[in-house]
C-alpha positions as a Markdown table, in Angstrom:
| # | Residue | x | y | z |
|---|---|---|---|---|
| 1 | Met | 34.5 | -14.5 | -2.7 |
| 2 | Ala | 34.8 | -18.1 | -3.6 |
| 3 | Tyr | 32.0 | -19.5 | -5.7 |
| 4 | Gln | 31.6 | -21.9 | -8.5 |
| 5 | Glu | 29.9 | -20.8 | -11.7 |
| 6 | Thr | 27.7 | -23.3 | -13.4 |
| 7 | Phe | 24.7 | -23.7 | -15.7 |
| 8 | Val | 21.5 | -25.6 | -14.9 |
| 9 | Gln | 19.5 | -27.0 | -17.9 |
| 10 | Arg | 15.9 | -26.0 | -18.3 |
| 11 | His | 14.6 | -27.8 | -21.4 |
| 12 | Gln | 17.0 | -26.6 | -24.1 |
| 13 | His | 17.9 | -23.4 | -22.2 |
| 14 | Arg | 20.6 | -22.7 | -19.6 |
| 15 | Ile | 20.2 | -21.0 | -16.2 |
| 16 | Tyr | 23.3 | -19.2 | -14.8 |
| 17 | Val | 24.1 | -20.2 | -11.2 |
| 18 | Arg | 26.6 | -19.1 | -8.6 |
| 19 | Asp | 27.2 | -21.6 | -5.9 |
| 20 | His | 29.0 | -20.5 | -2.7 |
| 21 | Pro | 30.2 | -23.4 | -0.5 |
| 22 | Gly | 29.1 | -23.6 | 3.1 |
| 23 | Ala | 26.8 | -25.3 | 5.6 |
| 24 | Glu | 23.4 | -26.6 | 4.7 |
| 25 | Pro | 20.6 | -25.8 | 4.4 |
| 26 | Ala | 21.5 | -23.7 | 1.3 |
| 27 | Ile | 20.2 | -20.2 | 1.1 |
| 28 | Ile | 18.8 | -19.4 | -2.4 |
| 29 | Leu | 18.8 | -15.7 | -3.3 |
| 30 | Met | 16.4 | -14.7 | -6.0 |
| 31 | His | 16.2 | -11.4 | -8.0 |
| 32 | Gly | 13.1 | -9.6 | -9.3 |
| 33 | Phe | 12.8 | -7.4 | -12.3 |
| 34 | Pro | 14.5 | -5.4 | -13.6 |
| 35 | Asp | 17.7 | -6.8 | -12.0 |
| 36 | Asn | 19.8 | -10.0 | -11.7 |
| 37 | Val | 22.3 | -11.8 | -9.3 |
| 38 | His | 24.3 | -8.6 | -8.8 |
| 39 | Leu | 21.5 | -7.4 | -6.6 |
| 40 | Tyr | 23.0 | -9.5 | -3.9 |
| 41 | Asp | 26.7 | -8.5 | -4.3 |
| 42 | Arg | 26.6 | -6.6 | -1.0 |
| 43 | Leu | 24.6 | -9.3 | 0.9 |
| 44 | Ser | 26.4 | -12.5 | -0.1 |
| 45 | Pro | 29.7 | -11.8 | 1.8 |
| 46 | Tyr | 27.7 | -11.6 | 5.1 |
| 47 | Leu | 26.1 | -15.0 | 4.4 |
| 48 | Ser | 28.9 | -17.2 | 3.0 |
| 49 | Pro | 30.7 | -18.2 | 5.0 |
| 50 | Pro | 29.3 | -19.8 | 7.0 |
| 51 | Arg | 26.3 | -20.9 | 4.8 |
| 52 | Arg | 26.0 | -22.4 | 1.3 |
| 53 | Val | 24.5 | -19.6 | -0.8 |
| 54 | Val | 23.1 | -20.2 | -4.3 |
| 55 | Leu | 22.2 | -17.4 | -6.7 |
| 56 | Phe | 20.8 | -17.7 | -10.2 |
| 57 | Asp | 19.5 | -15.5 | -13.0 |
| 58 | Phe | 16.0 | -16.4 | -14.1 |
| 59 | Leu | 15.8 | -17.2 | -17.9 |
| 60 | Gly | 15.8 | -13.9 | -19.8 |
| 61 | Trp | 18.0 | -12.1 | -17.2 |
| 62 | Gly | 21.7 | -11.6 | -16.5 |
| 63 | Ser | 24.0 | -14.4 | -17.7 |
| 64 | Ser | 21.2 | -16.9 | -18.3 |
| 65 | Asp | 19.9 | -17.7 | -21.8 |
| 66 | Lys | 17.4 | -15.2 | -23.2 |
| 67 | Pro | 15.5 | -17.3 | -25.7 |
| 68 | Ser | 13.5 | -15.3 | -28.3 |
| 69 | Gly | 9.8 | -15.7 | -28.1 |
| 70 | Tyr | 9.9 | -17.4 | -24.7 |
| 71 | Ser | 7.0 | -17.1 | -22.4 |
| 72 | Tyr | 8.5 | -15.2 | -19.5 |
| 73 | Thr | 5.9 | -15.7 | -16.8 |
| 74 | Thr | 5.8 | -16.4 | -13.1 |
| 75 | Asp | 4.7 | -20.0 | -13.8 |
| 76 | Asn | 7.9 | -20.5 | -15.8 |
| 77 | Gln | 10.0 | -18.9 | -13.1 |
| 78 | Val | 8.7 | -21.5 | -10.7 |
| 79 | Gly | 10.1 | -24.1 | -13.1 |
| 80 | Asp | 13.5 | -22.2 | -13.2 |
| 81 | Leu | 13.7 | -22.4 | -9.4 |
| 82 | Asp | 12.7 | -26.0 | -9.3 |
| 83 | Ala | 15.4 | -26.9 | -11.9 |
| 84 | Val | 18.1 | -25.2 | -9.8 |
| 85 | Ile | 17.1 | -27.0 | -6.6 |
| 86 | Thr | 16.7 | -30.3 | -8.3 |
| 87 | Gln | 19.8 | -30.3 | -10.5 |
| 88 | Leu | 22.1 | -29.0 | -7.6 |
| 89 | Gly | 20.7 | -31.9 | -5.5 |
| 90 | Leu | 19.6 | -29.5 | -2.7 |
| 91 | Gly | 17.7 | -30.9 | 0.3 |
| 92 | Gln | 15.9 | -28.4 | 2.4 |
| 93 | Val | 16.4 | -24.8 | 1.4 |
| 94 | Val | 15.9 | -21.2 | 2.6 |
| 95 | Leu | 14.2 | -19.3 | -0.1 |
| 96 | Val | 15.0 | -15.5 | -0.1 |
| 97 | Ala | 12.7 | -13.7 | -2.5 |
| 98 | His | 12.7 | -10.0 | -3.5 |
| 99 | Asp | 10.3 | -8.1 | -5.8 |
| 100 | Ala | 9.1 | -10.3 | -8.7 |
| 101 | Ser | 10.7 | -13.4 | -7.3 |
| 102 | Gly | 8.2 | -13.4 | -4.5 |
| 103 | Pro | 5.4 | -15.2 | -6.4 |
| 104 | Pro | 7.6 | -18.0 | -7.8 |
| 105 | Ala | 9.3 | -18.5 | -4.4 |
| 106 | Ile | 5.9 | -18.6 | -2.6 |
| 107 | Asp | 4.4 | -20.9 | -5.2 |
| 108 | Trp | 7.2 | -23.3 | -4.9 |
| 109 | Ala | 7.1 | -23.2 | -1.1 |
| 110 | Leu | 3.4 | -23.9 | -1.0 |
| 111 | Ala | 3.8 | -26.8 | -3.3 |
| 112 | His | 6.9 | -28.3 | -1.4 |
| 113 | Pro | 6.5 | -27.2 | 2.3 |
| 114 | Glu | 8.6 | -30.2 | 3.5 |
| 115 | Arg | 11.5 | -28.9 | 1.5 |
| 116 | Val | 11.4 | -25.4 | 3.0 |
| 117 | Ala | 13.8 | -24.7 | 5.8 |
| 118 | Gly | 12.7 | -21.1 | 5.7 |
| 119 | Leu | 11.1 | -18.4 | 3.6 |
| 120 | Val | 12.4 | -14.8 | 3.6 |
| 121 | Leu | 10.4 | -12.1 | 1.9 |
| 122 | Leu | 12.3 | -8.9 | 1.0 |
| 123 | Asn | 10.1 | -6.0 | -0.3 |
| 124 | Thr | 8.1 | -8.3 | -2.5 |
| 125 | Tyr | 4.4 | -9.0 | -3.4 |
| 126 | Tyr | 2.2 | -12.0 | -4.2 |
| 127 | Cys | -1.5 | -11.2 | -4.4 |
| 128 | Glu | -3.9 | -8.3 | -4.1 |
| 129 | Met | -3.2 | -6.2 | -1.0 |
| 130 | Pro | -4.7 | -2.9 | 0.1 |
| 131 | Thr | -1.5 | -0.8 | 0.0 |
| 132 | Leu | 0.3 | -2.5 | -2.8 |
| 133 | Gln | 1.4 | 0.0 | -5.5 |
| 134 | Arg | 3.3 | -0.5 | -8.7 |
| 135 | Pro | 6.5 | 1.6 | -9.2 |
| 136 | Glu | 6.0 | 4.2 | -11.9 |
| 137 | Ala | 7.9 | 2.4 | -14.7 |
| 138 | Ile | 6.2 | -0.9 | -13.8 |
| 139 | Trp | 2.8 | 0.8 | -13.9 |
| 140 | Leu | 3.6 | 2.2 | -17.4 |
| 141 | Phe | 4.7 | -1.2 | -18.8 |
| 142 | Ser | 2.1 | -3.4 | -17.1 |
| 143 | Thr | -1.1 | -1.4 | -17.7 |
| 144 | Pro | -3.1 | -2.7 | -20.7 |
| 145 | Val | -3.4 | -0.2 | -23.6 |
| 146 | Ile | -0.8 | 2.2 | -22.0 |
| 147 | Arg | 1.9 | -0.4 | -22.4 |
| 148 | Ser | 1.2 | -0.8 | -26.1 |
| 149 | Val | 2.2 | 2.9 | -26.5 |
| 150 | Ala | 5.0 | 2.8 | -23.9 |
| 151 | Arg | 7.0 | 0.0 | -25.5 |
| 152 | Pro | 7.5 | 1.5 | -28.9 |
| 153 | Val | 8.1 | 5.0 | -27.4 |
| 154 | Ser | 10.7 | 3.7 | -25.0 |
| 155 | Arg | 12.7 | 2.2 | -27.9 |
| 156 | Met | 13.0 | 5.5 | -29.7 |
| 157 | Phe | 16.4 | 7.2 | -30.0 |
| 158 | Gly | 18.3 | 3.9 | -29.6 |
| 159 | Asn | 16.4 | 3.0 | -26.4 |
| 160 | Trp | 17.5 | 6.3 | -24.9 |
| 161 | Leu | 14.1 | 6.9 | -23.2 |
| 162 | Phe | 14.1 | 3.3 | -21.8 |
| 163 | Arg | 17.6 | 3.9 | -20.4 |
| 164 | Arg | 16.7 | 7.2 | -18.8 |
| 165 | Met | 13.6 | 5.7 | -17.3 |
| 166 | Tyr | 15.5 | 2.8 | -15.9 |
| 167 | Trp | 18.2 | 4.9 | -14.3 |
| 168 | Trp | 15.6 | 7.2 | -12.8 |
| 169 | Gln | 13.4 | 4.4 | -11.4 |
| 170 | Val | 16.1 | 2.0 | -10.2 |
| 171 | Gly | 18.0 | 4.9 | -8.8 |
| 172 | Arg | 15.0 | 5.7 | -6.6 |
| 173 | Phe | 15.2 | 2.1 | -5.2 |
| 174 | Ile | 18.6 | 2.7 | -3.7 |
| 175 | Arg | 19.2 | 5.0 | -0.7 |
| 176 | Asp | 22.9 | 5.8 | -0.8 |
| 177 | Ala | 24.4 | 7.8 | -3.6 |
| 178 | Glu | 27.7 | 5.8 | -3.7 |
| 179 | Val | 25.8 | 2.5 | -3.9 |
| 180 | Arg | 23.5 | 4.0 | -6.6 |
| 181 | Arg | 26.4 | 5.0 | -8.7 |
| 182 | Glu | 27.9 | 1.5 | -8.6 |
| 183 | Phe | 24.8 | -0.6 | -9.0 |
| 184 | Val | 22.4 | 1.2 | -11.4 |
| 185 | Pro | 24.8 | 0.9 | -14.4 |
| 186 | Leu | 25.8 | -2.6 | -13.3 |
| 187 | Leu | 22.2 | -3.8 | -13.3 |
| 188 | Tyr | 21.4 | -2.0 | -16.6 |
| 189 | Gln | 24.2 | -3.8 | -18.6 |
| 190 | Gln | 21.9 | -6.7 | -19.4 |
| 191 | Phe | 19.5 | -4.4 | -21.3 |
| 192 | Asp | 22.3 | -3.1 | -23.6 |
| 193 | Ala | 23.6 | -6.7 | -24.1 |
| 194 | Thr | 22.8 | -8.8 | -27.1 |
| 195 | Pro | 20.4 | -10.6 | -26.6 |
| 196 | Ser | 18.8 | -8.1 | -24.3 |
| 197 | Ala | 16.8 | -8.5 | -21.1 |
| 198 | Arg | 14.1 | -6.2 | -22.5 |
| 199 | Pro | 11.8 | -9.1 | -23.8 |
| 200 | Ala | 11.8 | -10.7 | -20.3 |
| 201 | Phe | 11.0 | -7.3 | -18.7 |
| 202 | Phe | 8.1 | -6.6 | -21.1 |
| 203 | Arg | 6.6 | -10.1 | -20.9 |
| 204 | Leu | 6.7 | -10.2 | -17.1 |
| 205 | Asn | 5.0 | -6.9 | -17.0 |
| 206 | Glu | 2.2 | -8.3 | -19.2 |
| 207 | Asp | 1.9 | -11.2 | -16.8 |
| 208 | Leu | 1.9 | -9.1 | -13.6 |
| 209 | Leu | -1.7 | -8.0 | -13.1 |
| 210 | Pro | -3.4 | -11.3 | -14.0 |
| 211 | Met | -0.9 | -13.2 | -12.0 |
| 212 | Val | -1.5 | -11.0 | -8.9 |
| 213 | Arg | -5.2 | -11.4 | -9.3 |
| 214 | Ser | -4.9 | -15.2 | -9.6 |
| 215 | Arg | -2.7 | -15.5 | -6.5 |
| 216 | Ser | -5.4 | -14.0 | -4.4 |
| 217 | Gln | -7.1 | -17.4 | -4.5 |
| 218 | Met | -4.0 | -18.8 | -2.7 |
| 219 | Ile | -4.5 | -16.7 | 0.5 |
| 220 | Pro | -6.1 | -19.6 | 2.4 |
| 221 | Lys | -3.0 | -21.7 | 1.7 |
| 222 | Leu | -0.8 | -18.9 | 2.9 |
| 223 | Lys | -2.7 | -19.0 | 6.2 |
| 224 | Glu | -2.0 | -22.7 | 6.5 |
| 225 | Phe | 1.7 | -22.5 | 5.7 |
| 226 | Arg | 3.7 | -23.7 | 8.8 |
| 227 | Arg | 7.4 | -23.3 | 7.9 |
| 228 | Pro | 9.6 | -20.5 | 9.4 |
| 229 | Val | 9.0 | -17.2 | 7.6 |
| 230 | Arg | 10.7 | -13.9 | 8.0 |
| 231 | Ile | 9.4 | -10.7 | 6.4 |
| 232 | Ile | 12.2 | -8.2 | 6.1 |
| 233 | Phe | 11.2 | -4.9 | 4.4 |
| 234 | Gly | 12.8 | -1.6 | 4.0 |
| 235 | Asp | 10.2 | 0.8 | 5.4 |
| 236 | Ala | 11.0 | 3.6 | 3.0 |
| 237 | Asp | 9.8 | 1.8 | -0.1 |
| 238 | Pro | 6.6 | 3.6 | -1.2 |
| 239 | Ser | 5.4 | 0.8 | -3.5 |
| 240 | Leu | 6.1 | -2.5 | -1.9 |
| 241 | Asn | 5.7 | -0.8 | 1.4 |
| 242 | Ser | 5.3 | -1.5 | 5.1 |
| 243 | Gly | 1.6 | -2.0 | 4.6 |
| 244 | Val | 2.4 | -4.9 | 2.2 |
| 245 | Ala | 4.8 | -6.3 | 4.8 |
| 246 | Arg | 2.0 | -6.2 | 7.5 |
| 247 | Thr | -0.5 | -7.8 | 5.1 |
| 248 | Phe | 2.0 | -10.7 | 4.5 |
| 249 | His | 2.4 | -11.0 | 8.3 |
| 250 | Glu | -1.4 | -11.3 | 8.6 |
| 251 | Phe | -1.6 | -13.9 | 5.8 |
| 252 | Leu | 1.3 | -15.9 | 7.2 |
| 253 | Pro | 0.2 | -16.2 | 10.9 |
| 254 | Gly | 3.5 | -17.7 | 12.1 |
| 255 | Ser | 5.7 | -15.3 | 10.4 |
| 256 | Glu | 8.1 | -12.7 | 12.0 |
| 257 | Leu | 8.0 | -9.1 | 10.7 |
| 258 | Phe | 11.0 | -6.8 | 10.6 |
| 259 | Leu | 10.8 | -3.3 | 9.2 |
| 260 | Ile | 14.2 | -1.7 | 8.6 |
| 261 | Pro | 14.0 | 2.1 | 9.1 |
| 262 | Gly | 15.2 | 4.2 | 6.2 |
| 263 | Ala | 15.9 | 1.3 | 3.8 |
| 264 | Arg | 14.3 | 1.5 | 0.4 |
| 265 | His | 13.1 | -1.1 | -2.1 |
| 266 | Phe | 16.6 | -2.7 | -2.5 |
| 267 | Val | 16.8 | -3.4 | 1.2 |
| 268 | Gln | 19.7 | -5.9 | 0.5 |
| 269 | Leu | 21.8 | -3.1 | -0.9 |
| 270 | Asp | 20.8 | -0.5 | 1.7 |
| 271 | Glu | 21.3 | -2.6 | 4.8 |
| 272 | Pro | 23.1 | -5.9 | 3.8 |
| 273 | Glu | 24.6 | -6.6 | 7.1 |
| 274 | Gln | 21.3 | -6.3 | 9.0 |
| 275 | Val | 19.4 | -8.3 | 6.4 |
| 276 | Ala | 22.1 | -11.1 | 6.6 |
| 277 | Arg | 21.9 | -11.2 | 10.4 |
| 278 | Leu | 18.2 | -11.6 | 10.3 |
| 279 | Ile | 18.4 | -14.4 | 7.7 |
| 280 | Leu | 21.1 | -16.3 | 9.6 |
| 281 | Ala | 19.2 | -16.0 | 12.8 |
| 282 | Met | 16.1 | -17.8 | 11.4 |
| 283 | Pro | 14.9 | -20.9 | 13.3 |
| 284 | Gly | 16.5 | -24.2 | 12.3 |
| 285 | Pro | 15.3 | -26.4 | 9.4 |
| 286 | Gly | 13.4 | -28.7 | 11.8 |
| 287 | Ser | 11.3 | -25.9 | 13.1 |
| 288 | Thr | 7.7 | -25.3 | 12.5 |
| 289 | Thr | 5.4 | -22.5 | 13.6 |
| 290 | Ala | 2.3 | -23.0 | 15.7 |
């Protein structure tokens, strides 16, 4: 695939960006945790061509800088997204959010609705919802008190326990064994790298519960959002499940809901062609919903 690699500046730190040429409005693909731009390796070829596709690693992840002591929070991820959009000179954009990138994408969309050509939500979350559940590893590292024990234990034996937990948890996110064998080690590389993605993972877990509670205050604004929205969830995800998708559909009254049978948490890896088709078929940038 033809793409340009570049870095966007965020204060004194650099955000890694892949920019695929194509027609505007650009589609911005955002990863959650614990992954990076490789999450979209199977989806991008179905989107570009014809469209311009931009992917980036949030600070702390993948090929972006991993500053020591940095505050890896949703609020700072909103700033990462804004830096990418601003410094690439993008006009209207289609935001595609998965997992932990849902909150920064939605926050940015609510603050800049006139810049949003479309919002796509892939097995993600934002605020308190009746059926929302944390995956087991996320529960372990985000629950107060328990996480204070889980962190040092996970680092024992040269991070062997952390590695085993990651491979088990992320492996469950992917439906097909062949895809699992390729992508679990590929996504894990950033944790063995120096510097590692572990600080970003731990800090975002700390931020998770208070962030979700605080975003519940934004539900009235979600109900007022009038840009095109597509909710595309794998229906076999037990945590960010079909009930979460239906709640998003309720909170975003003009949205369109698509549940993909048999696809798991990484719906873009399980069914990339179908996800791409639904993204490309979104209403045009001038559209609004009633």
